[in-house]
PDB file of C-alpha atoms in Angstrom:
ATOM      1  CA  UNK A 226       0.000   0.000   0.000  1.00 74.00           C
ATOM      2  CA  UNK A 227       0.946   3.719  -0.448  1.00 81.00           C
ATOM      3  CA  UNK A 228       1.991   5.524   2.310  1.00 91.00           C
ATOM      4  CA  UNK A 229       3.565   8.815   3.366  1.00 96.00           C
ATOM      5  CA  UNK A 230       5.387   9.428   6.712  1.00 97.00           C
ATOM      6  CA  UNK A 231       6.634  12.945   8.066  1.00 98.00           C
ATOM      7  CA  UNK A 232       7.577  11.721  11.267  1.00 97.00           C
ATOM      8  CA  UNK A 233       8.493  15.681  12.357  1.00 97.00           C
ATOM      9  CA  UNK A 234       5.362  16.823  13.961  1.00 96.00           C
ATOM     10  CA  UNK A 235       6.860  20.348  14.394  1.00 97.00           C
ATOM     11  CA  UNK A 236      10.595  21.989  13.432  1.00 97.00           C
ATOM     12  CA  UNK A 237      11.482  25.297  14.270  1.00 97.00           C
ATOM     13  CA  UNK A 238      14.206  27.340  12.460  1.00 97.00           C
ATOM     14  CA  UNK A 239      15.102  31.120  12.625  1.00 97.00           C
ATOM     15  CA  UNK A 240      14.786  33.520   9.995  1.00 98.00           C
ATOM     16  CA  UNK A 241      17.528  33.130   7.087  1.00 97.00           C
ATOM     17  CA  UNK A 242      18.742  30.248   7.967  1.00 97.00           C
ATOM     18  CA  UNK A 243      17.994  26.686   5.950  1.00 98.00           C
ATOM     19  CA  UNK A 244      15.737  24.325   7.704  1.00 98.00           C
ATOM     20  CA  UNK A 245      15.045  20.594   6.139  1.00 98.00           C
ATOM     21  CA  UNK A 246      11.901  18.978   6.095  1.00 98.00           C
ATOM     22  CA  UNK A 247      11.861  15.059   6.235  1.00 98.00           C
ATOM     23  CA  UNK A 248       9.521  12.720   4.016  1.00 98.00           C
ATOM     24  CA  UNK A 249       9.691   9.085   3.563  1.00 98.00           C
ATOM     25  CA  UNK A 250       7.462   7.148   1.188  1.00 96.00           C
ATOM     26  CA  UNK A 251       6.061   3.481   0.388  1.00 94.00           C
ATOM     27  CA  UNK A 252       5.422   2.261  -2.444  1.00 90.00           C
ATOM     28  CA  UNK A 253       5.936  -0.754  -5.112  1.00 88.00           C
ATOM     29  CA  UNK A 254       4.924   0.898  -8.108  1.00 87.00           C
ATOM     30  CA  UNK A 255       7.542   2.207 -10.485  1.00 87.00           C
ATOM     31  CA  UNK A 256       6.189   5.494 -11.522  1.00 87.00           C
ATOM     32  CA  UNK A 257       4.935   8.097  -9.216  1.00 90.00           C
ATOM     33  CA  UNK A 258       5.220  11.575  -8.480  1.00 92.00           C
ATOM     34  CA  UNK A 259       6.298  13.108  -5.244  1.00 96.00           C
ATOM     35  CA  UNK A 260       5.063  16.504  -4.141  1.00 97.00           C
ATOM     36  CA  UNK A 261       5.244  19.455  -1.470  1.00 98.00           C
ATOM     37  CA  UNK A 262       2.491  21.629  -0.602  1.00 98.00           C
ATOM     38  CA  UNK A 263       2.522  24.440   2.042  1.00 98.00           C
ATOM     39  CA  UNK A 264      -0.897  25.247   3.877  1.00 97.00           C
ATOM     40  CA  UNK A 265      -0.770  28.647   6.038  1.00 96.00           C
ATOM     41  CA  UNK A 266      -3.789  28.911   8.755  1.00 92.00           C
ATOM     42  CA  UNK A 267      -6.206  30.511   6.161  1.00 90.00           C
ATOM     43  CA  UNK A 268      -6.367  26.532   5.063  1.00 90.00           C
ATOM     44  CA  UNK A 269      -5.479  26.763   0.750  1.00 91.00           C
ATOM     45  CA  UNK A 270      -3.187  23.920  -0.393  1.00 94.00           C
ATOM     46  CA  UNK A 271      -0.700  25.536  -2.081  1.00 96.00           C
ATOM     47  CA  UNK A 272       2.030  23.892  -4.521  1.00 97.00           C
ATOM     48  CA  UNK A 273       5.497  24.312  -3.633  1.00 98.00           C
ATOM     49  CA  UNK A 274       7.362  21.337  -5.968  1.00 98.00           C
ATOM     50  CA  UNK A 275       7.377  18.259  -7.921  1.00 97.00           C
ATOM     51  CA  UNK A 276       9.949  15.332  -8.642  1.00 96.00           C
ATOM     52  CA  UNK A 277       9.171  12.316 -10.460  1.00 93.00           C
ATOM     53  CA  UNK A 278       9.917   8.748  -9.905  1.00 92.00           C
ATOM     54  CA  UNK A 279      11.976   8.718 -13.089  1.00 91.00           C
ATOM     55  CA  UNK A 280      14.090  12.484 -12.939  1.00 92.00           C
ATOM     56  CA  UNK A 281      17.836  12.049 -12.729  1.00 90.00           C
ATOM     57  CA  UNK A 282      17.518  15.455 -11.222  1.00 94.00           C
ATOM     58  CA  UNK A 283      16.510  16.940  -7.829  1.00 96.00           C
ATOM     59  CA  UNK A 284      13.898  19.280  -8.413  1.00 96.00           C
ATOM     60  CA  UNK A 285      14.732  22.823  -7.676  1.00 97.00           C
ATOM     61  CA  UNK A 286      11.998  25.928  -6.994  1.00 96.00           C
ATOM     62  CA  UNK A 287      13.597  29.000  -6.047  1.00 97.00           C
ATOM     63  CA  UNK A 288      13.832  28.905  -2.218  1.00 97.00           C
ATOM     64  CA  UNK A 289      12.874  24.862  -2.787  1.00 98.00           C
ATOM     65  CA  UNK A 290      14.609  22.355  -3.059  1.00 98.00           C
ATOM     66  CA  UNK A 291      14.025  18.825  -3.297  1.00 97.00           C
ATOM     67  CA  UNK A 292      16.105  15.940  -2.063  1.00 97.00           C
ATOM     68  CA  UNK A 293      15.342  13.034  -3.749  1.00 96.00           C
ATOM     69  CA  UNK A 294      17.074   9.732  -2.735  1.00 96.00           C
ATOM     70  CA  UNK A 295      15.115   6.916  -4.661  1.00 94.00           C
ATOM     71  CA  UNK A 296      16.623   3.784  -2.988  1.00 94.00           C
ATOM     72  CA  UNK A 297      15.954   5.120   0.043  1.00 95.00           C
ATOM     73  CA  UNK A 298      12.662   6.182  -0.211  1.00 95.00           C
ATOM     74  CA  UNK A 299      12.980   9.561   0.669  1.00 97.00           C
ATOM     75  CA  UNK A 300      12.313  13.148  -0.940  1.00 97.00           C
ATOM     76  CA  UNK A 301      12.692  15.889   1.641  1.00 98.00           C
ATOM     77  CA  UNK A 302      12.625  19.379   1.387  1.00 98.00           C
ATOM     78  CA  UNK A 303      15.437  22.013   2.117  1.00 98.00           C
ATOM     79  CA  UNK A 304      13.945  25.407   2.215  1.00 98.00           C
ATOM     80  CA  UNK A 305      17.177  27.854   1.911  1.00 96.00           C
ATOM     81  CA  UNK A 306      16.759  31.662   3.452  1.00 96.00           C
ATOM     82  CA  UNK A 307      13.675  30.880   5.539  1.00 97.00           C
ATOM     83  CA  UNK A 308      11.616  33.748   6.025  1.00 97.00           C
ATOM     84  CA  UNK A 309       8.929  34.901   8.419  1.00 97.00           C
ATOM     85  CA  UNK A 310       5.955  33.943   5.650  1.00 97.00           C
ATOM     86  CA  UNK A 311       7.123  30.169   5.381  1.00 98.00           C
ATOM     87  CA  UNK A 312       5.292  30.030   9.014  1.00 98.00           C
ATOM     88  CA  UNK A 313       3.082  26.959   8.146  1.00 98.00           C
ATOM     89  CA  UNK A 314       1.689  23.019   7.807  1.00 98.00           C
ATOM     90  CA  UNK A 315       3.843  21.635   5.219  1.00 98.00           C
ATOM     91  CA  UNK A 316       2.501  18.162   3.631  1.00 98.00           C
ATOM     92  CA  UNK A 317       4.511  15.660   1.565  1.00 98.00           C
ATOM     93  CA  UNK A 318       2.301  13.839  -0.912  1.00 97.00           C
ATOM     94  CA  UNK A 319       2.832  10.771  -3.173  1.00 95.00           C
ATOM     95  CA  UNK A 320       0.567  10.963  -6.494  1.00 90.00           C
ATOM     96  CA  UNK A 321       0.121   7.124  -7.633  1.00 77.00           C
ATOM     97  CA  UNK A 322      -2.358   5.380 -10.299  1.00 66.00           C
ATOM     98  CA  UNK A 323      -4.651   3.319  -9.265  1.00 59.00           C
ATOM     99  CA  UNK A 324      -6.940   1.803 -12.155  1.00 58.00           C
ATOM    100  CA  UNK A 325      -7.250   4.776 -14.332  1.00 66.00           C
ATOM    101  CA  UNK A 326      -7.233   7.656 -12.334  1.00 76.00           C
ATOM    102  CA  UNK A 327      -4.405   9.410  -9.900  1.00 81.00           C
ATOM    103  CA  UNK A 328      -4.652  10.086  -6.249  1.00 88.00           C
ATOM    104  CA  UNK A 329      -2.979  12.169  -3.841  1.00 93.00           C
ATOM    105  CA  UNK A 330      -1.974  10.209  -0.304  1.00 94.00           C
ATOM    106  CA  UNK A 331      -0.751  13.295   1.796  1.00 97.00           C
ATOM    107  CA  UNK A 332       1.524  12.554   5.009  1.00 97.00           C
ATOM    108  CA  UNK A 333       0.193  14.054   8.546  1.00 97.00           C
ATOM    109  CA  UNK A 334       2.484  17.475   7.693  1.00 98.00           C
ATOM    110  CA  UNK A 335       5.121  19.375   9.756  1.00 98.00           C
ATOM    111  CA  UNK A 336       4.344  22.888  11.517  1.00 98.00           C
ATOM    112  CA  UNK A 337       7.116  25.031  10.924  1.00 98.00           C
ATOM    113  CA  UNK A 338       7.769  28.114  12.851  1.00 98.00           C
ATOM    114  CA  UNK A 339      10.196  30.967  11.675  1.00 98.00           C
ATOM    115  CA  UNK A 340      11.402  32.832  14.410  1.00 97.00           C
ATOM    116  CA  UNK A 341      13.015  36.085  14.089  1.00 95.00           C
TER     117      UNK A 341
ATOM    118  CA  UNK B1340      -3.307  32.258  -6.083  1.00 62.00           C
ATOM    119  CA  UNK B1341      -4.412  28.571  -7.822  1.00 66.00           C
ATOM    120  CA  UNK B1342      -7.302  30.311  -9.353  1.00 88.00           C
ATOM    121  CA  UNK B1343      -9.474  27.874  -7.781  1.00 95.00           C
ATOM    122  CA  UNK B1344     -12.344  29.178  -5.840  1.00 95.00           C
ATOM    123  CA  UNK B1345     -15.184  27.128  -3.206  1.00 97.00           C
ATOM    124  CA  UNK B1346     -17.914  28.479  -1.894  1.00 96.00           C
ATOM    125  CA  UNK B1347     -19.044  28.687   0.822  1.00 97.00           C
ATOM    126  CA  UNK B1348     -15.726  29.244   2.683  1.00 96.00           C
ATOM    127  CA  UNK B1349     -17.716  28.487   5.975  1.00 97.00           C
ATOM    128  CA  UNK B1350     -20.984  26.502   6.616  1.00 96.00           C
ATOM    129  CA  UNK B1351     -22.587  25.214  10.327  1.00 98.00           C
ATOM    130  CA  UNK B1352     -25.339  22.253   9.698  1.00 98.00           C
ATOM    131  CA  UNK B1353     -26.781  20.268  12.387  1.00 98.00           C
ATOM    132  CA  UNK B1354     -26.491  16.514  12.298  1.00 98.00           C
ATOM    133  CA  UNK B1355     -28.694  14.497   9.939  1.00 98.00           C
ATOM    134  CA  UNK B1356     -28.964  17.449   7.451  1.00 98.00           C
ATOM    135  CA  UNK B1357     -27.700  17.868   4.032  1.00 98.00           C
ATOM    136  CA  UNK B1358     -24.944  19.908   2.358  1.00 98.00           C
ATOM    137  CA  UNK B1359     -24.067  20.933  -0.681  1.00 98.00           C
ATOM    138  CA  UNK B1360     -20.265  22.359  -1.327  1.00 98.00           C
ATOM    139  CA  UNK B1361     -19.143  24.439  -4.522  1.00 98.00           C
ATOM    140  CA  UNK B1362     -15.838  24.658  -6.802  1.00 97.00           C
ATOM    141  CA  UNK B1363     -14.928  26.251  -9.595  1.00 96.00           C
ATOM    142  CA  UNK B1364     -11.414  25.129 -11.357  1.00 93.00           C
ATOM    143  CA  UNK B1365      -8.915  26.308 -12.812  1.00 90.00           C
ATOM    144  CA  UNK B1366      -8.800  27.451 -16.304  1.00 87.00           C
ATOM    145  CA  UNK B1367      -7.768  24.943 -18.614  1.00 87.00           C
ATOM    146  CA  UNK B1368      -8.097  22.245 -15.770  1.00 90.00           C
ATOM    147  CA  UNK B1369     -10.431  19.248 -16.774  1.00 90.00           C
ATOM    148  CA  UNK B1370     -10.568  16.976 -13.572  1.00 93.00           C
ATOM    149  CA  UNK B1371     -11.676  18.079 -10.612  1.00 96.00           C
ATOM    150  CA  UNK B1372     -10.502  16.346  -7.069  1.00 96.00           C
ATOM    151  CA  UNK B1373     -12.170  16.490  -3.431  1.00 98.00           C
ATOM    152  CA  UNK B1374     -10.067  15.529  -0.172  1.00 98.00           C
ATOM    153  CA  UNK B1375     -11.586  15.647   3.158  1.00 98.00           C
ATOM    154  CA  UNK B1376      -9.127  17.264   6.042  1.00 98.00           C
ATOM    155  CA  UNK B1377     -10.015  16.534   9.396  1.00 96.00           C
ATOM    156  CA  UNK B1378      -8.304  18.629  12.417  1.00 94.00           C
ATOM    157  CA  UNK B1379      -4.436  18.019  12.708  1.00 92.00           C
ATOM    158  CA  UNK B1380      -4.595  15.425   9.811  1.00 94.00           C
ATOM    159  CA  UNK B1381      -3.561  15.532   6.017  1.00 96.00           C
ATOM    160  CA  UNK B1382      -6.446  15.550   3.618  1.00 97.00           C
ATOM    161  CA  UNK B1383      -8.273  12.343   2.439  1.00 97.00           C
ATOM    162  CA  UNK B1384      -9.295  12.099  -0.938  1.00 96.00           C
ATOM    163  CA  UNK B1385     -12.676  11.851  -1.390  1.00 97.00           C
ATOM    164  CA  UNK B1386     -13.478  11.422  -5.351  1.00 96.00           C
ATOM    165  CA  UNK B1387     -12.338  12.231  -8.714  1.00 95.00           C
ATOM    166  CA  UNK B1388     -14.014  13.624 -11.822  1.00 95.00           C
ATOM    167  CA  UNK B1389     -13.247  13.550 -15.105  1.00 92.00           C
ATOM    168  CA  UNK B1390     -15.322  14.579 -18.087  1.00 89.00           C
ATOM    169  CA  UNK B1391     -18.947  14.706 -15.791  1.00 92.00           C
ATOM    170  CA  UNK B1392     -18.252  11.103 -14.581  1.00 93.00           C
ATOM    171  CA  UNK B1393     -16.749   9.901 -11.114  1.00 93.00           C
ATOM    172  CA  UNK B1394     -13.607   7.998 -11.798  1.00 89.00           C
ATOM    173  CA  UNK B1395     -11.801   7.274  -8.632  1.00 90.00           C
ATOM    174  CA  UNK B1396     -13.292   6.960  -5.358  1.00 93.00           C
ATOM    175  CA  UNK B1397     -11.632   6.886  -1.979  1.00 92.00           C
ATOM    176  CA  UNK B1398     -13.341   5.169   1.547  1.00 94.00           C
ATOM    177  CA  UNK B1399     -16.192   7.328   1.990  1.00 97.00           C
ATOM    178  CA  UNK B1400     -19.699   6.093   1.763  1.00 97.00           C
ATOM    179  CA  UNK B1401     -22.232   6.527  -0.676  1.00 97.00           C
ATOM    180  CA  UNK B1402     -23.881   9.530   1.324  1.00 98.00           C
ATOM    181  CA  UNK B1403     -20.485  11.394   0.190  1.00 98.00           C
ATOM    182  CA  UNK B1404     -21.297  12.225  -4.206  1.00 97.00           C
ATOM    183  CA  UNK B1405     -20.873  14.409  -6.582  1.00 97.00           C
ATOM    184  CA  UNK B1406     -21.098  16.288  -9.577  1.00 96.00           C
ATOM    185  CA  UNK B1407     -19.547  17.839 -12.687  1.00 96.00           C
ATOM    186  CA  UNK B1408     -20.930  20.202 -15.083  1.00 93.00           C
ATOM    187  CA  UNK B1409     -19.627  20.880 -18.773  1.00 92.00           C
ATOM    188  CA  UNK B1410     -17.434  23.752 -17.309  1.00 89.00           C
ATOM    189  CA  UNK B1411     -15.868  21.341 -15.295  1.00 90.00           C
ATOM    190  CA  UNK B1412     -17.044  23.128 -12.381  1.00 93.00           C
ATOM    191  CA  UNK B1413     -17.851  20.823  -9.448  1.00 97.00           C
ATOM    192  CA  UNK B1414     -20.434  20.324  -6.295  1.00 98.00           C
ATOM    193  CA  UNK B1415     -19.511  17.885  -3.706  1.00 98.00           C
ATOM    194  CA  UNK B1416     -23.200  16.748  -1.601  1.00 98.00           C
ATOM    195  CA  UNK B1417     -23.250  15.254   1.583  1.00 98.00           C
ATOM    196  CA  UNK B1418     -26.271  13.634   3.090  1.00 97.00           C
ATOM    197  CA  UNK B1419     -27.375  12.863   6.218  1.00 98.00           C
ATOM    198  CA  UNK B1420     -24.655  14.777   8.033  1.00 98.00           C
ATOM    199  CA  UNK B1421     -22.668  13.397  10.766  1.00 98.00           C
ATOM    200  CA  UNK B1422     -20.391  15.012  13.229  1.00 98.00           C
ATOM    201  CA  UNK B1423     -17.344  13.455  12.258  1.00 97.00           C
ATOM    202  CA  UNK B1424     -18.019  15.084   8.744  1.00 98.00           C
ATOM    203  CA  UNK B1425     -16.944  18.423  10.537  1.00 98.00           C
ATOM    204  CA  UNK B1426     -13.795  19.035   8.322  1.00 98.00           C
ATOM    205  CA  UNK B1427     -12.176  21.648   6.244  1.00 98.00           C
ATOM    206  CA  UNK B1428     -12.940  20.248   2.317  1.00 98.00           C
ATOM    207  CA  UNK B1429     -10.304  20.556  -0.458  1.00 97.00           C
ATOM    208  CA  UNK B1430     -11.602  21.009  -4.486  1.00 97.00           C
ATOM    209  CA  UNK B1431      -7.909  20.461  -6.327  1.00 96.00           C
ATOM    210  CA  UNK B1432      -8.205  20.834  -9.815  1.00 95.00           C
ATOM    211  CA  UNK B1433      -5.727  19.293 -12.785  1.00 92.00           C
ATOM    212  CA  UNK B1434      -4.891  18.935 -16.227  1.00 90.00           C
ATOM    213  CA  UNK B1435      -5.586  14.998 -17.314  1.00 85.00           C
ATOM    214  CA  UNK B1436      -3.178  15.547 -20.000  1.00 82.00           C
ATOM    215  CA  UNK B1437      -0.087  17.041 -18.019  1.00 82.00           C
ATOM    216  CA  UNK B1438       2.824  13.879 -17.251  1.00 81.00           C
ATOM    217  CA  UNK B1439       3.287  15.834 -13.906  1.00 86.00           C
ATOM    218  CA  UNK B1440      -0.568  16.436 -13.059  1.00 86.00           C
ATOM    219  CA  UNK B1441      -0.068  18.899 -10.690  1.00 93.00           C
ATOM    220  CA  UNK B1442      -3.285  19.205  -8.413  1.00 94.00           C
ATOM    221  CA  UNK B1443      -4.085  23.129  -7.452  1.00 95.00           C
ATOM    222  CA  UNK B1444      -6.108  23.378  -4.501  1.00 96.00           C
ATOM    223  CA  UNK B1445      -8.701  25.992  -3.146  1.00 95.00           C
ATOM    224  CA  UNK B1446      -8.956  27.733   0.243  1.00 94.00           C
ATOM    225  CA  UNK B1447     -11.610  25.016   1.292  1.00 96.00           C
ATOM    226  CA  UNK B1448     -14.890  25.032   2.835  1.00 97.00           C
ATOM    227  CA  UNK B1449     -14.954  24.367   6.687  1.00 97.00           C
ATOM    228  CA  UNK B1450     -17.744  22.347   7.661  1.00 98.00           C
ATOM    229  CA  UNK B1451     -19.233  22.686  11.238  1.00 98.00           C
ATOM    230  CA  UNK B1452     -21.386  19.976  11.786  1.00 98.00           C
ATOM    231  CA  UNK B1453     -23.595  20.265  15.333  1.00 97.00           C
TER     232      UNK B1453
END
């Protein structure tokens, strides 16, 4: 089965300074896509980054930064020059296909704090 | 900002009642996902449409449906409310034909349910 652990309920980090964000993942089926969203208290999903199963490439997004390391199941995210906005839930998700149509399974999410 | 919008952002119903929630995607976007996010928990998916017809369903009953309209706007109806529907709901909206299928999501609609 497909499954997402963030097993970093909360992480704390102070302003400028790069904080990662851990995500482990389950899964037997060759191609998938891995993603990031942020969610700030107002409660909108929003996209931060994308890597697929099959990129040779960690996938980069400005500030974002993923590290993928396929054989160990893992694709966290670095944020780099954190800033007093990236305050927030942060969710790993894991898009699979599952008889003709694709599904986000999201992680329980890490509350990051940016402290002055 | 995804350019999805739901309506309405908040809604208090008493058990055993009805709801209807509302979402509008994204331009260009053709399938339209809803994920149920209880408190302190990542969202559930819900359903999928695609082209007016459900194609994917997650573990929610039957009293959990939907709908898609040529626009590919989308309703999600919930009957016979119970309290553990009290959630925030999630519309995300995607391109079928995009290899990366990036879901944008709304602001959600959070459900109250007495």
């Amino acid at each position: 089965a497909q499954k997402i652990t963030q097993t970093q309920p909360g992480m704390f980090v102070q302003e400028k300074e790069a904080v990662t964000l851990d995500c482990t993942y389950d899964t037997s089926d060759p191609s998938y896509g891995l993603f990031w969203y942020k969610q700030p208290s107002s409660g909108e999903m929003i996209f931060l980054i994308y890597q697929g199963s099959y990129d040779q490439q960690n996938a980069t997004e400005g500030r974002y930064s993923l590290n993928f390391q396929k054989a160990r199941k893992s694709a966290n995210l670095v944020i780099s020059a954190s800033q007093l906005g990236d305050s927030a839930m942060y969710f790993c998700a894991m898009r699979f296909m599952n008889t003709g149509f694709q599904k986000l399974v999201f992680g329980t999410g890490t509350r990051l704090l940016v402290s002055p | 900002e995804t350019g999805v919008t739901q309506s309405p952002t908040h809604l208090i119903k008493t058990r055993g009642q009805q709801v209807t929630l509302r979402c509008s995607s994204q331009s260009g976007h053709n399938t339209v996902s809803w994920y149920q996010q209880a408190l302190g928990q990542g969202p559930q998916f819900i359903f999928q449409y695609y082209r007016e017809e459900e194609n994917g369903r997650g573990n929610f009953p039957p009293r959990f449906s939907g709908l898609q309209f040529p626009n590919y706007s989308s309703e999600l109806n919930v009957n016979a409310l119970e309290l553990d529907d009290s959630a925030l709901y999630l519309c995300a909206s995607s391109f079928a034909g995009d290899s990366k299928n990036i879901q944008y999501f709304g602001a959600g609609t959070r459900l109250s349910v007495l």
